C-alpha cells in the first residue's frame, strides 16, 4: 500500500453518507403526505412507512423539497429499495442504480485515487464513450424502470465533448440524475447545460478548504479556479427559480489528520446545499493493499452496476482495472448481465463467507 494516508482505514458502510450539515424533517407530516397519496407499488406501504426515519437523510429531504408532490410516494419507495434491499439480499430485476462513465480520463492525479496509479494510464484503460452507445444504455435503464443514474466513475465526466448532449438525453427520465465532477473545467455554458437539464444532484469532489492542502491532494487542480467555478454555478442556480431543482453537494475524502471537518463545513456550507466528508476507501493502489480480515457482505452487488466507456460492466470502481468484470454491454443486455452467471457467482461467494477469495474485494473496506 502506498504511504499516502496517515489515518487508519475504517470499515465503510456503502449506504452511509457522512453529511456534516444535518437537516431535520417532520415525521408525522411526512407520514400524513404518504397516507394521502394513492399508492399501487410493489412494496407494502407499512414496510417503508415504518422505516421512514432510516430512509430519509439530507439527500431525500432536499429531493422532496424540490420535486412535485405527486412523485413523493414513488420516490420514497425507490429510496426504500435502495437503502433496504441490499441488506435484505433482495435482488431486483435491474440495478437500482446505474453508473455510466463518459470517460475514464481525468485531468487530476489525486493522491488517494486510482488515477495516481501510473499503470492505469494505458490505452487498455483510457477512452471516451460513444454517444450512440450511451443512448442505448440510457434507453435500457428507462425500459427497465431504473430510477437512478449517475454520470461518473473512474474519470472526469465533463471532459467528454458530448457531455451536454448526454445530460439532455437523460432529462426527465430518472428520479435521481447525478453527476460527480472535480469542477476544474466547469464553464459558464456547462453550468447552464447542467441546470437546464434539471440534474438532481451535482457533487463537487473537493477535499479541503485551503489552497495549499487542496493542491497537495488534488494534483493538477487550482483551488481559486475551482472555488470561483462553484460560486458561479451557485449564482446562476439562485438567479432562476426553475434551476433550484438541482441540489449541490461538496464531497470530500477524509484521510489525513490535518483535515478539519469544522473548517471544511464552515467554508463550503455557504456555497452548496450539503457538505460531506467520507472516510477514505484505499483505492489508490487497490490490488496491492494488504488483505483485510473481515468477511462482511458487500451491498453493492445487490444495488448497482458500473458501465465503463468501452462497455465493460463491473460491480464497483474499487476494482478499477476490471478484474471482476461481469459482462460486456456492447454484446449483452444490461438486465441479462445483472442476473447473469458472474454476478450470481460473486453474490453467492459473499453469502457463503468467501470474500477472502475474491481480489480485490478482500482488500476493500466497503460493505
Coordinates of C-alpha atoms in Angstrom, one line a residue:
X1 CA 0.0 0.0 0.0
X2 CA 1.3 3.4 -0.9
X3 CA 2.1 5.6 2.2
X4 CA -0.3 8.4 1.4
X5 CA -2.7 8.1 4.3
X6 CA -1.9 8.9 7.9
X7 CA -5.3 7.8 9.3
X8 CA -6.5 4.2 9.9
X9 CA -8.7 2.8 7.2
X10 CA -12.1 2.0 8.7
X11 CA -14.8 -0.4 7.5
X12 CA -17.2 1.7 5.5
X13 CA -20.9 1.2 5.0
X14 CA -21.7 1.8 1.3
X15 CA -25.2 3.2 2.3
X16 CA -23.8 5.8 4.8
X17 CA -23.0 9.3 3.7
X18 CA -21.5 11.5 6.4
X19 CA -23.3 14.8 6.0
X20 CA -21.7 17.5 8.1
X21 CA -24.7 19.7 7.9
X22 CA -27.8 17.9 9.1
X23 CA -31.4 18.7 8.1
X24 CA -34.5 18.0 10.1
X25 CA -37.9 16.9 8.9
X26 CA -41.3 16.4 10.4
X27 CA -42.0 12.6 10.6
X28 CA -45.7 13.0 11.2
X29 CA -46.2 15.4 8.3
X30 CA -44.3 13.1 6.0
X31 CA -46.5 10.1 7.0
X32 CA -49.6 12.2 6.5
X33 CA -48.4 13.0 3.0
X34 CA -47.8 9.4 2.3
X35 CA -51.2 8.3 3.5
X36 CA -52.9 10.9 1.4
X37 CA -51.3 9.7 -1.9
X38 CA -52.6 6.8 -3.9
X39 CA -50.1 4.1 -3.9
X40 CA -50.1 0.9 -6.0
X41 CA -46.4 -0.1 -5.8
X42 CA -44.9 -3.5 -5.0
X43 CA -43.6 -2.6 -1.5
X44 CA -46.2 -2.8 1.3
X45 CA -47.0 0.7 2.5
X46 CA -46.4 -0.3 6.1
X47 CA -42.8 -1.5 5.3
X48 CA -41.5 1.8 4.1
X49 CA -43.7 3.9 6.4
X50 CA -42.3 2.1 9.4
X51 CA -38.7 2.7 8.1
X52 CA -39.2 6.3 7.2
X53 CA -36.6 7.5 9.8
X54 CA -33.9 5.3 8.4
X55 CA -34.8 6.1 4.8
X56 CA -34.8 9.9 4.9
X57 CA -31.5 11.8 5.2
X58 CA -30.3 15.1 3.8
X59 CA -30.4 13.7 0.3
X60 CA -34.1 12.7 0.4
X61 CA -35.1 15.9 2.2
X62 CA -33.6 18.0 -0.5
X63 CA -35.2 16.0 -3.2
X64 CA -38.6 16.2 -1.6
X65 CA -38.4 20.0 -1.3
X66 CA -37.5 20.4 -4.9
X67 CA -39.9 18.0 -6.7
X68 CA -43.5 17.5 -7.4
X69 CA -45.7 16.2 -4.5
X70 CA -47.3 13.6 -6.8
X71 CA -43.9 11.8 -7.0
X72 CA -43.3 11.6 -3.3
X73 CA -44.5 8.1 -2.7
X74 CA -42.9 6.5 -5.7
X75 CA -39.6 8.3 -4.9
X76 CA -39.6 7.1 -1.3
X77 CA -40.4 3.6 -2.4
X78 CA -37.4 3.7 -4.6
X79 CA -35.2 5.0 -1.8
X80 CA -36.6 2.3 0.5
X81 CA -35.5 -0.3 -2.0
X82 CA -32.1 1.4 -2.5
X83 CA -31.4 1.5 1.2
X84 CA -33.0 -1.7 2.4
X85 CA -33.0 -4.3 -0.3
X86 CA -29.2 -4.7 -0.4
X87 CA -29.0 -5.5 3.3
X88 CA -32.0 -7.8 2.9
X89 CA -30.2 -9.5 -0.1
X90 CA -33.3 -8.9 -2.1
X91 CA -32.4 -8.6 -5.8
X92 CA -34.4 -6.5 -8.3
X93 CA -34.5 -7.5 -12.0
X94 CA -32.4 -4.5 -12.9
X95 CA -29.8 -2.5 -10.9
X96 CA -31.3 0.1 -8.5
X97 CA -28.6 2.5 -9.5
X98 CA -26.8 2.5 -12.8
X99 CA -23.5 4.4 -13.2
X100 CA -22.1 5.2 -16.6
X101 CA -18.7 6.7 -17.1
X102 CA -18.5 9.2 -20.0
X103 CA -14.7 8.8 -19.8
X104 CA -12.0 7.1 -17.8
X105 CA -9.7 10.0 -18.4
X106 CA -9.1 12.6 -15.7
X107 CA -7.2 15.8 -15.6
X108 CA -6.1 15.5 -12.0
X109 CA -3.9 13.0 -10.1
X110 CA -5.4 12.9 -6.6
X111 CA -3.2 11.2 -4.2
X112 CA -6.0 9.0 -2.7
X113 CA -7.4 7.9 -6.1
X114 CA -6.5 5.2 -8.6
X115 CA -5.7 8.0 -11.1
X116 CA -2.4 8.3 -9.3
X117 CA -1.6 4.7 -10.3
X118 CA 0.6 5.1 -13.4
X119 CA -0.1 1.6 -14.6
X120 CA -3.8 2.7 -15.1
X121 CA -2.8 5.2 -17.7
X122 CA -2.5 3.0 -20.8
X123 CA -4.6 2.6 -23.9
X124 CA -6.2 -0.5 -22.3
X125 CA -8.0 1.6 -19.7
X126 CA -8.3 5.1 -21.2
X127 CA -11.1 6.2 -23.5
X128 CA -14.3 8.1 -24.1
X129 CA -17.8 6.6 -24.5
X130 CA -19.5 6.7 -27.9
X131 CA -22.6 8.9 -27.7
X132 CA -24.8 6.4 -29.6
X133 CA -23.8 3.6 -27.2
X134 CA -24.5 5.9 -24.3
X135 CA -28.1 6.5 -25.5
X136 CA -28.6 2.7 -25.8
X137 CA -27.6 2.3 -22.2
X138 CA -29.9 5.0 -21.0
X139 CA -32.8 3.5 -23.1
X140 CA -32.3 0.2 -21.4
X141 CA -32.3 1.8 -18.0
X142 CA -35.6 3.5 -18.8
X143 CA -37.2 0.4 -20.2
X144 CA -36.3 -1.5 -17.0
X145 CA -37.7 1.2 -14.7
X146 CA -34.4 2.2 -13.2
X147 CA -34.8 5.3 -11.1
X148 CA -31.2 6.5 -10.5
X149 CA -28.4 7.3 -13.0
X150 CA -25.0 8.7 -12.3
X151 CA -22.7 10.1 -15.0
X152 CA -19.3 9.5 -13.5
X153 CA -16.9 6.8 -12.3
X154 CA -13.2 6.5 -13.0
X155 CA -12.7 9.7 -14.9
X156 CA -13.9 13.4 -15.0
X157 CA -17.2 13.3 -17.0
X158 CA -17.1 17.0 -18.0
X159 CA -14.1 16.3 -20.3
X160 CA -16.3 14.4 -22.8
X161 CA -17.1 16.6 -25.8
X162 CA -20.7 15.3 -25.8
X163 CA -21.3 15.8 -22.1
X164 CA -24.0 18.4 -22.6
X165 CA -25.8 16.1 -25.1
X166 CA -25.6 13.2 -22.6
X167 CA -27.3 15.4 -20.0
X168 CA -30.0 16.4 -22.4
X169 CA -30.7 12.8 -23.3
X170 CA -31.2 11.9 -19.7
X171 CA -33.6 14.8 -18.9
X172 CA -36.8 13.9 -17.1
X173 CA -36.0 10.1 -17.3
X174 CA -34.9 9.4 -13.7
X175 CA -35.9 10.3 -10.1
X176 CA -32.2 11.0 -9.4
X177 CA -29.8 12.1 -12.1
X178 CA -26.5 12.8 -10.5
X179 CA -23.1 13.9 -11.8
X180 CA -19.8 13.9 -9.9
X181 CA -17.2 16.5 -11.0
X182 CA -14.0 18.0 -9.8
X183 CA -15.3 21.4 -11.1
X184 CA -12.0 22.3 -12.7
X185 CA -13.4 22.8 -16.2
X186 CA -16.9 23.9 -15.1
X187 CA -17.5 26.7 -17.6
X188 CA -20.5 29.1 -17.6
X189 CA -22.0 27.3 -20.6
X190 CA -21.7 24.0 -18.8
X191 CA -23.4 25.4 -15.7
X192 CA -26.4 26.2 -17.9
X193 CA -26.4 22.8 -19.6
X194 CA -26.5 21.1 -16.2
X195 CA -29.2 23.3 -14.8
X196 CA -31.3 23.3 -18.0
X197 CA -31.3 19.5 -17.8
X198 CA -32.6 19.6 -14.3
X199 CA -29.8 17.4 -12.9
X200 CA -31.0 16.4 -9.4
X201 CA -27.6 16.2 -7.6
X202 CA -24.3 17.8 -8.6
X203 CA -21.5 16.5 -6.4
X204 CA -18.3 18.6 -6.4
X205 CA -15.4 16.4 -5.4
X206 CA -13.2 18.5 -3.2
X207 CA -11.3 17.6 0.0
X208 CA -10.1 20.8 1.6
X209 CA -10.9 24.4 2.2
X210 CA -7.4 25.9 1.8
X211 CA -5.3 26.2 -1.3
X212 CA -2.1 24.5 -0.1
X213 CA -3.9 21.4 1.2
X214 CA -6.2 21.2 -1.8
X215 CA -3.4 21.4 -4.3
X216 CA -1.3 18.9 -2.4
X217 CA -4.2 16.4 -2.5
X218 CA -5.7 17.1 -5.9
X219 CA -2.6 17.3 -8.0
X220 CA -3.1 19.5 -11.1
X221 CA -6.0 21.4 -9.7
X222 CA -6.1 25.1 -9.0
X223 CA -8.0 25.9 -5.8
X224 CA -9.0 29.5 -6.6
X225 CA -10.4 28.5 -10.0
X226 CA -12.4 25.6 -8.6
X227 CA -13.9 27.9 -5.9
X228 CA -14.8 30.5 -8.5
X229 CA -16.4 27.9 -10.7
X230 CA -18.6 26.7 -7.9
X231 CA -19.5 30.2 -6.9
X232 CA -20.6 30.9 -10.5
X233 CA -22.7 27.8 -10.6
X234 CA -24.3 28.8 -7.3
X235 CA -25.1 32.3 -8.6
X236 CA -26.6 31.0 -11.8
X237 CA -28.7 28.5 -9.9
X238 CA -30.0 31.1 -7.4
X239 CA -30.9 33.6 -10.2
X240 CA -33.6 31.4 -11.7
X241 CA -36.3 29.6 -9.7
X242 CA -36.5 26.8 -12.2
X243 CA -32.9 25.9 -11.6
X244 CA -33.4 25.3 -7.9
X245 CA -34.5 21.8 -8.5
X246 CA -30.8 20.9 -8.6
X247 CA -29.2 20.2 -5.3
X248 CA -25.5 20.7 -4.8
X249 CA -23.0 18.9 -2.6
X250 CA -19.3 19.2 -1.7
X251 CA -18.0 15.7 -1.1
X252 CA -14.5 15.3 0.3
X253 CA -12.4 12.3 1.2
X254 CA -11.2 12.4 4.8
X255 CA -7.9 10.7 5.1
X256 CA -5.3 13.0 6.7
X257 CA -5.2 14.2 10.3
X258 CA -4.6 17.7 9.1
X259 CA -8.0 17.9 7.5
X260 CA -10.5 19.8 9.7
X261 CA -14.2 18.9 9.4
X262 CA -15.3 22.1 11.1
X263 CA -13.3 24.4 8.8
X264 CA -14.4 22.4 5.8
X265 CA -18.1 22.8 6.7
X266 CA -17.8 26.4 7.6
X267 CA -16.1 27.3 4.3
X268 CA -18.3 25.4 1.9
X269 CA -21.7 25.5 3.5
X270 CA -22.5 28.9 2.2
X271 CA -22.0 27.8 -1.4
X272 CA -23.7 24.4 -1.6
X273 CA -26.7 22.6 0.0
X274 CA -24.8 19.8 1.6
X275 CA -21.2 19.2 2.8
X276 CA -19.9 15.6 3.1
X277 CA -16.7 14.2 4.4
X278 CA -16.3 10.5 3.7
X279 CA -13.7 8.2 5.3
X280 CA -11.2 7.0 2.8
X281 CA -11.6 3.9 0.6
X282 CA -8.0 2.7 -0.1
X283 CA -8.4 2.8 -3.9
X284 CA -5.1 4.5 -4.8
X285 CA -3.5 1.0 -5.3
X286 CA -6.3 -1.4 -4.7
X287 CA -4.5 -4.5 -6.0
X288 CA -1.5 -4.2 -3.7
X289 CA -3.4 -3.4 -0.5
X290 CA -2.9 -5.7 2.5
X291 CA -5.9 -8.2 2.7
X292 CA -8.4 -7.2 5.3
X293 CA -9.5 -9.7 8.0
X294 CA -13.3 -9.3 7.8
X295 CA -16.0 -11.1 5.9
X296 CA -18.9 -8.7 5.6
X297 CA -21.1 -8.9 2.6
X298 CA -20.9 -6.1 0.0
X299 CA -24.2 -4.4 -0.6
X300 CA -23.0 -3.0 -3.9
X301 CA -23.6 -6.4 -5.5
X302 CA -27.3 -6.1 -4.8
X303 CA -27.5 -2.3 -5.5
X304 CA -25.7 -1.0 -8.5
X305 CA -23.8 -1.6 -11.7
X306 CA -20.9 0.3 -13.3
X307 CA -20.6 0.6 -17.1
X308 CA -17.2 1.7 -18.4
X309 CA -16.8 3.8 -21.6
X310 CA -16.0 0.6 -23.6
X311 CA -19.0 -1.4 -22.4
X312 CA -17.2 -3.3 -19.7
X313 CA -19.6 -3.9 -16.7
X314 CA -18.2 -4.0 -13.2
X315 CA -19.6 -4.4 -9.7
X316 CA -17.7 -1.4 -8.4
X317 CA -14.9 1.1 -9.2
X318 CA -12.6 0.0 -6.4
X319 CA -11.7 -2.7 -9.0
X320 CA -10.7 0.0 -11.5
X321 CA -8.9 -2.5 -13.8
X322 CA -12.0 -4.8 -14.0
X323 CA -10.5 -8.0 -12.6
X324 CA -14.1 -8.9 -11.6
X325 CA -15.7 -8.0 -15.0
X326 CA -19.3 -9.2 -15.1
X327 CA -20.1 -8.6 -18.8
X328 CA -19.9 -6.5 -21.9
X329 CA -22.8 -4.2 -22.5
X330 CA -21.9 -4.0 -26.2
X331 CA -22.7 -7.7 -26.5
X332 CA -25.3 -8.4 -23.8
X333 CA -28.3 -6.5 -22.4
X334 CA -27.7 -4.9 -19.0
X335 CA -30.6 -6.8 -17.4
X336 CA -29.0 -10.1 -18.5
X337 CA -25.6 -9.1 -17.1
X338 CA -27.2 -8.1 -13.8
X339 CA -28.9 -11.5 -13.5
X340 CA -26.1 -13.4 -15.2
X341 CA -23.6 -16.0 -14.0
X342 CA -20.7 -13.8 -13.0
X343 CA -22.8 -11.6 -10.8
X344 CA -24.6 -14.6 -9.3
X345 CA -21.2 -16.3 -8.6
X346 CA -19.9 -13.2 -6.7
X347 CA -23.1 -12.8 -4.7
X348 CA -23.0 -16.5 -3.7
X349 CA -19.4 -16.3 -2.7
X350 CA -20.2 -13.4 -0.3
X351 CA -23.2 -15.2 1.0
X352 CA -21.1 -18.3 1.8
X353 CA -18.3 -16.4 3.6
X354 CA -15.8 -16.5 0.7
X355 CA -15.0 -12.8 0.4
X356 CA -11.3 -13.6 1.1
X357 CA -11.1 -15.5 -2.2
X358 CA -12.2 -12.5 -4.3
X359 CA -9.5 -10.0 -5.3
X360 CA -9.7 -7.0 -4.8
X361 CA -12.8 -7.4 -2.6
X362 CA -10.6 -8.9 0.1
X363 CA -8.6 -5.7 0.1
X364 CA -11.5 -3.3 0.2
X365 CA -13.1 -1.7 3.3
X366 CA -16.6 -1.3 1.8
X367 CA -19.5 -3.5 2.8

